[in-house]
Short mmCIF file of N, CA and C and ligand atoms in Angstrom, two decimals:
data_model
loop_
_atom_site.label_atom_id
_atom_site.label_comp_id
_atom_site.label_asym_id
_atom_site.label_seq_id
_atom_site.Cartn_x
_atom_site.Cartn_y
_atom_site.Cartn_z
N MET A 1 -57.46 62.36 131.94
CA MET A 1 -56.55 61.36 131.35
C MET A 1 -56.96 61.05 129.91
N ALA A 2 -55.95 60.72 129.12
CA ALA A 2 -56.21 60.30 127.74
C ALA A 2 -55.12 59.30 127.37
N THR A 3 -55.37 58.54 126.33
CA THR A 3 -54.35 57.59 125.88
C THR A 3 -53.64 58.17 124.66
N TYR A 4 -52.31 58.23 124.74
CA TYR A 4 -51.52 58.76 123.63
C TYR A 4 -50.65 57.65 123.05
N THR A 5 -50.62 57.60 121.73
CA THR A 5 -49.72 56.68 121.05
C THR A 5 -48.57 57.51 120.50
N LEU A 6 -47.38 57.17 120.97
CA LEU A 6 -46.22 57.98 120.63
C LEU A 6 -45.20 57.15 119.86
N ASN A 7 -44.58 57.80 118.86
CA ASN A 7 -43.49 57.15 118.12
C ASN A 7 -42.18 57.65 118.71
N ILE A 8 -41.52 56.76 119.46
CA ILE A 8 -40.28 57.15 120.12
C ILE A 8 -39.18 56.18 119.73
N ASN A 9 -38.12 56.72 119.20
CA ASN A 9 -36.96 55.90 118.79
C ASN A 9 -37.39 54.75 117.88
N GLY A 10 -38.37 55.07 117.01
CA GLY A 10 -38.81 54.09 116.01
C GLY A 10 -39.75 53.02 116.54
N ARG A 11 -40.15 53.15 117.80
CA ARG A 11 -41.09 52.19 118.40
C ARG A 11 -42.36 52.89 118.79
N GLU A 12 -43.44 52.14 118.86
CA GLU A 12 -44.70 52.72 119.30
C GLU A 12 -44.90 52.48 120.80
N TYR A 13 -45.21 53.56 121.50
CA TYR A 13 -45.48 53.46 122.94
C TYR A 13 -46.86 54.04 123.20
N ARG A 14 -47.51 53.52 124.23
CA ARG A 14 -48.78 54.10 124.65
C ARG A 14 -48.65 54.61 126.07
N ALA A 15 -49.27 55.75 126.33
CA ALA A 15 -49.21 56.31 127.68
C ALA A 15 -50.57 56.87 128.04
N ASP A 16 -51.04 56.53 129.23
CA ASP A 16 -52.30 57.08 129.75
C ASP A 16 -51.96 58.22 130.69
N VAL A 17 -52.08 59.42 130.21
CA VAL A 17 -51.69 60.59 131.00
C VAL A 17 -52.61 61.77 130.69
N ALA A 18 -52.53 62.79 131.53
CA ALA A 18 -53.28 64.02 131.25
C ALA A 18 -52.66 64.74 130.05
N PRO A 19 -53.47 65.43 129.25
CA PRO A 19 -52.96 66.06 128.02
C PRO A 19 -51.83 67.06 128.25
N ASP A 20 -51.83 67.71 129.41
CA ASP A 20 -50.79 68.72 129.63
C ASP A 20 -49.53 68.15 130.29
N THR A 21 -49.46 66.83 130.42
CA THR A 21 -48.25 66.23 131.00
C THR A 21 -47.05 66.52 130.09
N PRO A 22 -45.98 67.09 130.63
CA PRO A 22 -44.81 67.33 129.77
C PRO A 22 -44.23 66.01 129.24
N LEU A 23 -43.78 66.06 127.99
CA LEU A 23 -43.19 64.87 127.37
C LEU A 23 -42.09 64.28 128.26
N LEU A 24 -41.31 65.12 128.92
CA LEU A 24 -40.22 64.64 129.77
C LEU A 24 -40.70 63.63 130.80
N TRP A 25 -41.83 63.91 131.41
CA TRP A 25 -42.32 63.01 132.46
C TRP A 25 -42.93 61.76 131.88
N VAL A 26 -43.47 61.86 130.67
CA VAL A 26 -43.96 60.65 130.00
C VAL A 26 -42.77 59.74 129.71
N LEU A 27 -41.70 60.34 129.18
CA LEU A 27 -40.51 59.55 128.87
C LEU A 27 -39.95 58.89 130.12
N ARG A 28 -39.73 59.69 131.14
CA ARG A 28 -39.02 59.20 132.32
C ARG A 28 -39.91 58.33 133.22
N ASP A 29 -41.08 58.84 133.57
CA ASP A 29 -41.89 58.18 134.60
C ASP A 29 -42.80 57.10 134.05
N HIS A 30 -43.28 57.28 132.83
CA HIS A 30 -44.25 56.32 132.29
C HIS A 30 -43.59 55.28 131.39
N LEU A 31 -42.53 55.68 130.68
CA LEU A 31 -41.94 54.75 129.71
C LEU A 31 -40.56 54.25 130.12
N GLY A 32 -40.02 54.79 131.18
CA GLY A 32 -38.72 54.30 131.68
C GLY A 32 -37.52 54.73 130.84
N LEU A 33 -37.71 55.75 130.00
CA LEU A 33 -36.59 56.24 129.19
C LEU A 33 -35.91 57.38 129.97
N VAL A 34 -35.03 57.01 130.87
CA VAL A 34 -34.50 57.99 131.83
C VAL A 34 -33.19 58.64 131.39
N GLY A 35 -32.79 58.38 130.14
CA GLY A 35 -31.59 59.07 129.63
C GLY A 35 -31.80 60.56 129.51
N THR A 36 -33.03 60.97 129.27
CA THR A 36 -33.36 62.39 129.19
C THR A 36 -33.52 62.93 130.61
N LYS A 37 -32.80 64.00 130.90
CA LYS A 37 -32.72 64.47 132.29
C LYS A 37 -33.60 65.69 132.59
N TYR A 38 -33.95 65.80 133.87
CA TYR A 38 -34.67 66.97 134.37
C TYR A 38 -33.67 67.92 135.01
N GLY A 39 -33.68 69.17 134.54
CA GLY A 39 -32.81 70.16 135.17
C GLY A 39 -33.61 71.28 135.80
N CYS A 40 -34.19 72.14 134.95
CA CYS A 40 -34.87 73.34 135.46
C CYS A 40 -36.40 73.23 135.37
N GLY A 41 -36.89 72.54 134.37
CA GLY A 41 -38.33 72.43 134.17
C GLY A 41 -38.98 73.63 133.51
N ILE A 42 -38.16 74.60 133.11
CA ILE A 42 -38.72 75.82 132.50
C ILE A 42 -38.02 76.19 131.19
N ALA A 43 -37.50 75.21 130.50
CA ALA A 43 -36.85 75.43 129.20
C ALA A 43 -35.64 76.35 129.27
N ALA A 44 -34.93 76.32 130.40
CA ALA A 44 -33.80 77.24 130.55
C ALA A 44 -32.44 76.56 130.61
N CYS A 45 -32.38 75.22 130.66
CA CYS A 45 -31.06 74.58 130.85
C CYS A 45 -30.69 73.57 129.77
N GLY A 46 -31.67 73.03 129.07
CA GLY A 46 -31.38 72.11 127.97
C GLY A 46 -31.16 70.66 128.37
N ALA A 47 -31.20 70.34 129.66
CA ALA A 47 -30.94 68.96 130.09
C ALA A 47 -31.94 67.97 129.50
N CYS A 48 -33.14 68.44 129.21
CA CYS A 48 -34.23 67.56 128.78
C CYS A 48 -34.38 67.50 127.26
N THR A 49 -33.36 67.95 126.52
CA THR A 49 -33.48 68.07 125.07
C THR A 49 -33.66 66.71 124.38
N VAL A 50 -34.66 66.65 123.53
CA VAL A 50 -34.89 65.48 122.66
C VAL A 50 -35.14 66.03 121.25
N HIS A 51 -35.28 65.14 120.29
CA HIS A 51 -35.61 65.57 118.93
C HIS A 51 -37.09 65.30 118.65
N LEU A 52 -37.69 66.28 118.00
CA LEU A 52 -39.05 66.12 117.51
C LEU A 52 -38.96 66.29 115.99
N ASP A 53 -39.16 65.19 115.27
CA ASP A 53 -38.94 65.21 113.81
C ASP A 53 -37.56 65.80 113.48
N GLY A 54 -36.58 65.44 114.26
CA GLY A 54 -35.20 65.83 113.97
C GLY A 54 -34.75 67.15 114.56
N ALA A 55 -35.67 67.94 115.08
CA ALA A 55 -35.30 69.25 115.64
C ALA A 55 -35.19 69.15 117.16
N ALA A 56 -34.24 69.89 117.73
CA ALA A 56 -34.05 69.86 119.18
C ALA A 56 -35.18 70.63 119.87
N VAL A 57 -35.80 69.99 120.87
CA VAL A 57 -36.87 70.65 121.64
C VAL A 57 -36.65 70.36 123.12
N ARG A 58 -37.24 71.21 123.96
CA ARG A 58 -37.14 71.02 125.41
C ARG A 58 -38.36 70.23 125.88
N SER A 59 -38.14 69.00 126.24
CA SER A 59 -39.27 68.12 126.57
C SER A 59 -39.95 68.47 127.88
N CYS A 60 -39.31 69.30 128.71
CA CYS A 60 -39.92 69.65 130.00
C CYS A 60 -41.09 70.61 129.86
N VAL A 61 -41.19 71.28 128.71
CA VAL A 61 -42.29 72.24 128.52
C VAL A 61 -43.19 71.86 127.34
N LEU A 62 -43.03 70.64 126.86
CA LEU A 62 -43.79 70.21 125.69
C LEU A 62 -44.92 69.29 126.12
N PRO A 63 -46.18 69.75 126.07
CA PRO A 63 -47.29 68.89 126.48
C PRO A 63 -47.37 67.67 125.57
N VAL A 64 -47.59 66.52 126.15
CA VAL A 64 -47.64 65.30 125.36
C VAL A 64 -48.70 65.37 124.27
N SER A 65 -49.76 66.13 124.53
CA SER A 65 -50.85 66.24 123.54
C SER A 65 -50.38 66.90 122.25
N SER A 66 -49.25 67.62 122.29
CA SER A 66 -48.79 68.32 121.08
C SER A 66 -47.78 67.51 120.27
N VAL A 67 -47.44 66.31 120.72
CA VAL A 67 -46.40 65.58 119.99
C VAL A 67 -46.89 64.28 119.37
N GLU A 68 -48.17 64.04 119.46
CA GLU A 68 -48.66 62.71 119.11
C GLU A 68 -48.32 62.25 117.70
N SER A 69 -48.32 63.15 116.72
CA SER A 69 -48.07 62.69 115.35
C SER A 69 -46.59 62.82 114.96
N ALA A 70 -45.76 63.32 115.86
CA ALA A 70 -44.35 63.54 115.52
C ALA A 70 -43.48 62.36 115.93
N LYS A 71 -42.29 62.31 115.33
CA LYS A 71 -41.32 61.27 115.70
C LYS A 71 -40.39 61.84 116.76
N VAL A 72 -40.37 61.16 117.90
CA VAL A 72 -39.53 61.60 119.00
C VAL A 72 -38.26 60.74 119.01
N THR A 73 -37.12 61.40 119.18
CA THR A 73 -35.87 60.64 119.38
C THR A 73 -35.25 61.10 120.68
N THR A 74 -34.91 60.14 121.52
CA THR A 74 -34.22 60.44 122.77
C THR A 74 -32.78 59.95 122.65
N ILE A 75 -31.99 60.25 123.66
CA ILE A 75 -30.59 59.81 123.64
C ILE A 75 -30.49 58.29 123.46
N GLU A 76 -31.49 57.56 123.98
CA GLU A 76 -31.44 56.10 123.84
C GLU A 76 -31.57 55.66 122.38
N GLY A 77 -32.19 56.52 121.55
CA GLY A 77 -32.45 56.12 120.17
C GLY A 77 -31.61 56.87 119.15
N LEU A 78 -30.65 57.67 119.63
CA LEU A 78 -29.85 58.46 118.68
C LEU A 78 -29.06 57.56 117.74
N SER A 79 -28.53 56.47 118.26
CA SER A 79 -27.84 55.48 117.42
C SER A 79 -28.00 54.12 118.09
N GLU A 80 -27.84 53.08 117.30
CA GLU A 80 -28.07 51.73 117.85
C GLU A 80 -27.01 51.33 118.86
N LYS A 81 -25.75 51.69 118.56
CA LYS A 81 -24.66 51.22 119.41
C LYS A 81 -23.89 52.35 120.07
N GLY A 82 -24.54 53.51 120.18
CA GLY A 82 -23.83 54.65 120.78
C GLY A 82 -22.72 55.16 119.88
N ASP A 83 -22.89 54.96 118.56
CA ASP A 83 -21.80 55.33 117.65
C ASP A 83 -22.19 56.43 116.66
N HIS A 84 -23.16 57.23 117.04
CA HIS A 84 -23.46 58.42 116.24
C HIS A 84 -22.19 59.28 116.21
N PRO A 85 -21.91 59.98 115.10
CA PRO A 85 -20.69 60.79 115.03
C PRO A 85 -20.51 61.72 116.24
N VAL A 86 -21.61 62.26 116.74
CA VAL A 86 -21.50 63.13 117.92
C VAL A 86 -21.07 62.32 119.14
N GLN A 87 -21.62 61.14 119.29
CA GLN A 87 -21.24 60.30 120.44
C GLN A 87 -19.79 59.85 120.34
N ARG A 88 -19.34 59.52 119.12
CA ARG A 88 -17.94 59.11 118.95
C ARG A 88 -17.00 60.28 119.26
N ALA A 89 -17.38 61.47 118.79
CA ALA A 89 -16.55 62.65 119.05
C ALA A 89 -16.53 62.97 120.55
N TRP A 90 -17.66 62.83 121.21
CA TRP A 90 -17.75 63.09 122.66
C TRP A 90 -16.79 62.17 123.41
N ASP A 91 -16.76 60.94 122.96
CA ASP A 91 -15.90 59.95 123.59
C ASP A 91 -14.43 60.31 123.36
N GLU A 92 -14.12 60.66 122.12
CA GLU A 92 -12.73 60.96 121.76
C GLU A 92 -12.20 62.19 122.50
N VAL A 93 -13.05 63.21 122.60
CA VAL A 93 -12.63 64.44 123.28
C VAL A 93 -12.74 64.30 124.80
N ASP A 94 -13.43 63.26 125.24
CA ASP A 94 -13.62 63.02 126.68
C ASP A 94 -14.35 64.21 127.31
N VAL A 95 -15.51 64.53 126.75
CA VAL A 95 -16.24 65.75 127.13
C VAL A 95 -16.79 65.73 128.57
N PRO A 96 -17.49 64.68 129.00
CA PRO A 96 -18.26 64.81 130.24
C PRO A 96 -17.41 64.97 131.50
N GLN A 97 -17.98 65.72 132.43
CA GLN A 97 -17.41 65.76 133.77
C GLN A 97 -18.39 64.98 134.66
N CYS A 98 -19.38 65.65 135.26
CA CYS A 98 -20.35 64.87 136.05
C CYS A 98 -21.30 64.10 135.15
N GLY A 99 -21.52 64.62 133.92
CA GLY A 99 -22.34 63.92 132.94
C GLY A 99 -23.80 64.32 132.89
N TYR A 100 -24.26 65.07 133.87
CA TYR A 100 -25.71 65.30 133.98
C TYR A 100 -26.30 66.01 132.75
N CYS A 101 -25.57 66.98 132.23
CA CYS A 101 -26.11 67.76 131.10
C CYS A 101 -25.90 67.09 129.76
N GLN A 102 -25.13 65.99 129.75
CA GLN A 102 -24.56 65.52 128.49
C GLN A 102 -25.56 64.98 127.47
N ALA A 103 -26.60 64.29 127.93
CA ALA A 103 -27.58 63.80 126.95
C ALA A 103 -28.19 64.97 126.19
N GLY A 104 -28.52 66.02 126.92
CA GLY A 104 -29.10 67.20 126.29
C GLY A 104 -28.11 67.88 125.35
N GLN A 105 -26.86 67.94 125.76
CA GLN A 105 -25.83 68.55 124.91
C GLN A 105 -25.69 67.77 123.60
N ILE A 106 -25.63 66.47 123.74
CA ILE A 106 -25.44 65.61 122.56
C ILE A 106 -26.64 65.72 121.62
N MET A 107 -27.84 65.77 122.16
CA MET A 107 -29.02 65.87 121.31
C MET A 107 -29.05 67.22 120.58
N SER A 108 -28.66 68.29 121.26
CA SER A 108 -28.61 69.61 120.60
C SER A 108 -27.56 69.61 119.50
N ALA A 109 -26.39 69.02 119.79
CA ALA A 109 -25.31 68.99 118.79
C ALA A 109 -25.73 68.16 117.58
N ALA A 110 -26.38 67.02 117.83
CA ALA A 110 -26.80 66.16 116.72
C ALA A 110 -27.83 66.87 115.84
N ALA A 111 -28.74 67.62 116.48
CA ALA A 111 -29.76 68.35 115.70
C ALA A 111 -29.10 69.46 114.88
N LEU A 112 -28.10 70.11 115.47
CA LEU A 112 -27.38 71.16 114.73
C LEU A 112 -26.74 70.57 113.47
N LEU A 113 -26.00 69.46 113.63
CA LEU A 113 -25.27 68.90 112.50
C LEU A 113 -26.20 68.31 111.45
N ARG A 114 -27.38 67.95 111.87
CA ARG A 114 -28.37 67.43 110.91
C ARG A 114 -28.80 68.56 109.96
N ARG A 115 -29.00 69.76 110.51
CA ARG A 115 -29.45 70.84 109.63
C ARG A 115 -28.29 71.66 109.07
N ASN A 116 -27.11 71.55 109.70
CA ASN A 116 -25.95 72.31 109.24
C ASN A 116 -24.71 71.44 109.47
N PRO A 117 -24.31 70.64 108.49
CA PRO A 117 -23.23 69.66 108.69
C PRO A 117 -21.86 70.29 108.94
N ASN A 118 -21.70 71.57 108.60
CA ASN A 118 -20.38 72.18 108.77
C ASN A 118 -20.50 73.55 109.44
N PRO A 119 -20.92 73.59 110.69
CA PRO A 119 -21.17 74.89 111.34
C PRO A 119 -19.87 75.61 111.69
N ASN A 120 -19.92 76.94 111.64
CA ASN A 120 -18.76 77.71 112.10
C ASN A 120 -18.90 77.94 113.62
N ASP A 121 -17.88 78.59 114.20
CA ASP A 121 -17.86 78.76 115.66
C ASP A 121 -19.12 79.47 116.17
N GLU A 122 -19.52 80.50 115.44
CA GLU A 122 -20.68 81.28 115.87
C GLU A 122 -21.96 80.43 115.82
N GLU A 123 -22.07 79.65 114.77
CA GLU A 123 -23.27 78.80 114.63
C GLU A 123 -23.30 77.73 115.72
N ILE A 124 -22.13 77.20 116.06
CA ILE A 124 -22.07 76.21 117.15
C ILE A 124 -22.48 76.88 118.45
N GLU A 125 -21.92 78.05 118.70
CA GLU A 125 -22.23 78.76 119.95
C GLU A 125 -23.71 79.06 120.05
N GLN A 126 -24.29 79.52 118.97
CA GLN A 126 -25.71 79.86 118.93
C GLN A 126 -26.58 78.62 119.21
N ALA A 127 -26.23 77.52 118.55
CA ALA A 127 -27.05 76.30 118.68
C ALA A 127 -26.95 75.70 120.08
N MET A 128 -25.79 75.88 120.74
CA MET A 128 -25.56 75.23 122.03
C MET A 128 -25.83 76.16 123.21
N LEU A 129 -26.21 77.39 122.89
CA LEU A 129 -26.38 78.43 123.91
C LEU A 129 -27.36 78.02 125.02
N GLY A 130 -28.41 77.32 124.65
CA GLY A 130 -29.45 76.97 125.63
C GLY A 130 -29.14 75.73 126.45
N ASN A 131 -27.96 75.15 126.24
CA ASN A 131 -27.58 73.95 127.01
C ASN A 131 -26.53 74.35 128.04
N LEU A 132 -26.93 74.37 129.28
CA LEU A 132 -26.01 74.79 130.34
C LEU A 132 -25.25 73.59 130.90
N CYS A 133 -24.02 73.86 131.33
CA CYS A 133 -23.19 72.83 131.93
C CYS A 133 -22.60 73.39 133.21
N ARG A 134 -23.05 72.87 134.33
CA ARG A 134 -22.55 73.37 135.61
C ARG A 134 -21.07 73.08 135.80
N CYS A 135 -20.60 72.05 135.12
CA CYS A 135 -19.18 71.70 135.26
C CYS A 135 -18.30 72.56 134.37
N GLY A 136 -18.90 73.31 133.46
CA GLY A 136 -18.13 74.22 132.62
C GLY A 136 -17.34 73.51 131.53
N ALA A 137 -17.90 72.47 130.96
CA ALA A 137 -17.18 71.71 129.93
C ALA A 137 -17.34 72.34 128.54
N TYR A 138 -17.59 73.63 128.50
CA TYR A 138 -17.95 74.27 127.23
C TYR A 138 -16.87 74.16 126.14
N HIS A 139 -15.60 74.27 126.53
CA HIS A 139 -14.54 74.18 125.51
C HIS A 139 -14.52 72.80 124.86
N ARG A 140 -14.64 71.78 125.72
CA ARG A 140 -14.60 70.42 125.17
C ARG A 140 -15.86 70.14 124.34
N ILE A 141 -16.97 70.70 124.77
CA ILE A 141 -18.21 70.53 123.99
C ILE A 141 -18.02 71.11 122.59
N ARG A 142 -17.46 72.32 122.52
CA ARG A 142 -17.24 72.96 121.22
C ARG A 142 -16.27 72.13 120.37
N ASP A 143 -15.18 71.68 121.00
CA ASP A 143 -14.20 70.87 120.25
C ASP A 143 -14.86 69.60 119.71
N ALA A 144 -15.72 68.99 120.54
CA ALA A 144 -16.36 67.74 120.12
C ALA A 144 -17.36 67.98 118.99
N VAL A 145 -18.06 69.10 119.02
CA VAL A 145 -19.00 69.39 117.92
C VAL A 145 -18.22 69.53 116.61
N LYS A 146 -17.06 70.20 116.69
CA LYS A 146 -16.24 70.37 115.47
C LYS A 146 -15.72 69.03 114.97
N LEU A 147 -15.28 68.20 115.90
CA LEU A 147 -14.79 66.88 115.52
C LEU A 147 -15.92 66.04 114.91
N ALA A 148 -17.10 66.14 115.50
CA ALA A 148 -18.25 65.38 114.99
C ALA A 148 -18.59 65.84 113.57
N ALA A 149 -18.46 67.13 113.30
CA ALA A 149 -18.75 67.64 111.96
C ALA A 149 -17.79 66.99 110.95
N LYS A 150 -16.53 66.80 111.37
CA LYS A 150 -15.55 66.15 110.47
C LYS A 150 -15.89 64.68 110.28
N LYS A 151 -16.42 64.04 111.32
CA LYS A 151 -16.73 62.61 111.25
C LYS A 151 -18.02 62.33 110.48
N SER A 152 -18.89 63.35 110.39
CA SER A 152 -20.23 63.11 109.80
C SER A 152 -20.13 62.87 108.30
S1 FES B 1 -35.24 70.66 132.23
FE1 FES B 1 -35.96 71.28 130.33
S2 FES B 1 -34.73 72.96 129.78
FE2 FES B 1 -34.14 72.50 131.83
S1 FES B 2 -20.81 67.73 132.71
FE1 FES B 2 -21.61 68.25 134.67
S2 FES B 2 -23.26 69.61 134.18
FE2 FES B 2 -22.26 69.33 132.33
#
């Protein structure tokens, strides 16, 4: 066990955990930030996507010991009132079906638009490739990313 001080959503959190504990479990089990979801646990589905210094990462395979000096953003901290351009576009397009994959989808889309504010279809497809949706909401996800780019 070790004590880690983490910067998450602009706040400082402390967690007493083993160094190899995945960030996902620190977020969910130790800090109560359960917006980030567990899907596969092997970086294959994208449900656990958060931002590390603004870049999309899979928190299920990221040891907490490797993130201590970075700024973590989860879906809870993406915007104060749920009004990030991606969240507004998601709402307008009515993207979610069951909703399980959606936090990860939104975090990947937000990271894409941060580094590329006007992505083309191929760039959107490439950036969202690692986020699976069992409900098959892919068309609406793509439409919402495009709408969010216009809103940004
Ligand atoms: S739970 Fe992390 S990628 Fe699936
Ligand atoms: S909305 Fe159900 S898994 Fe994507």
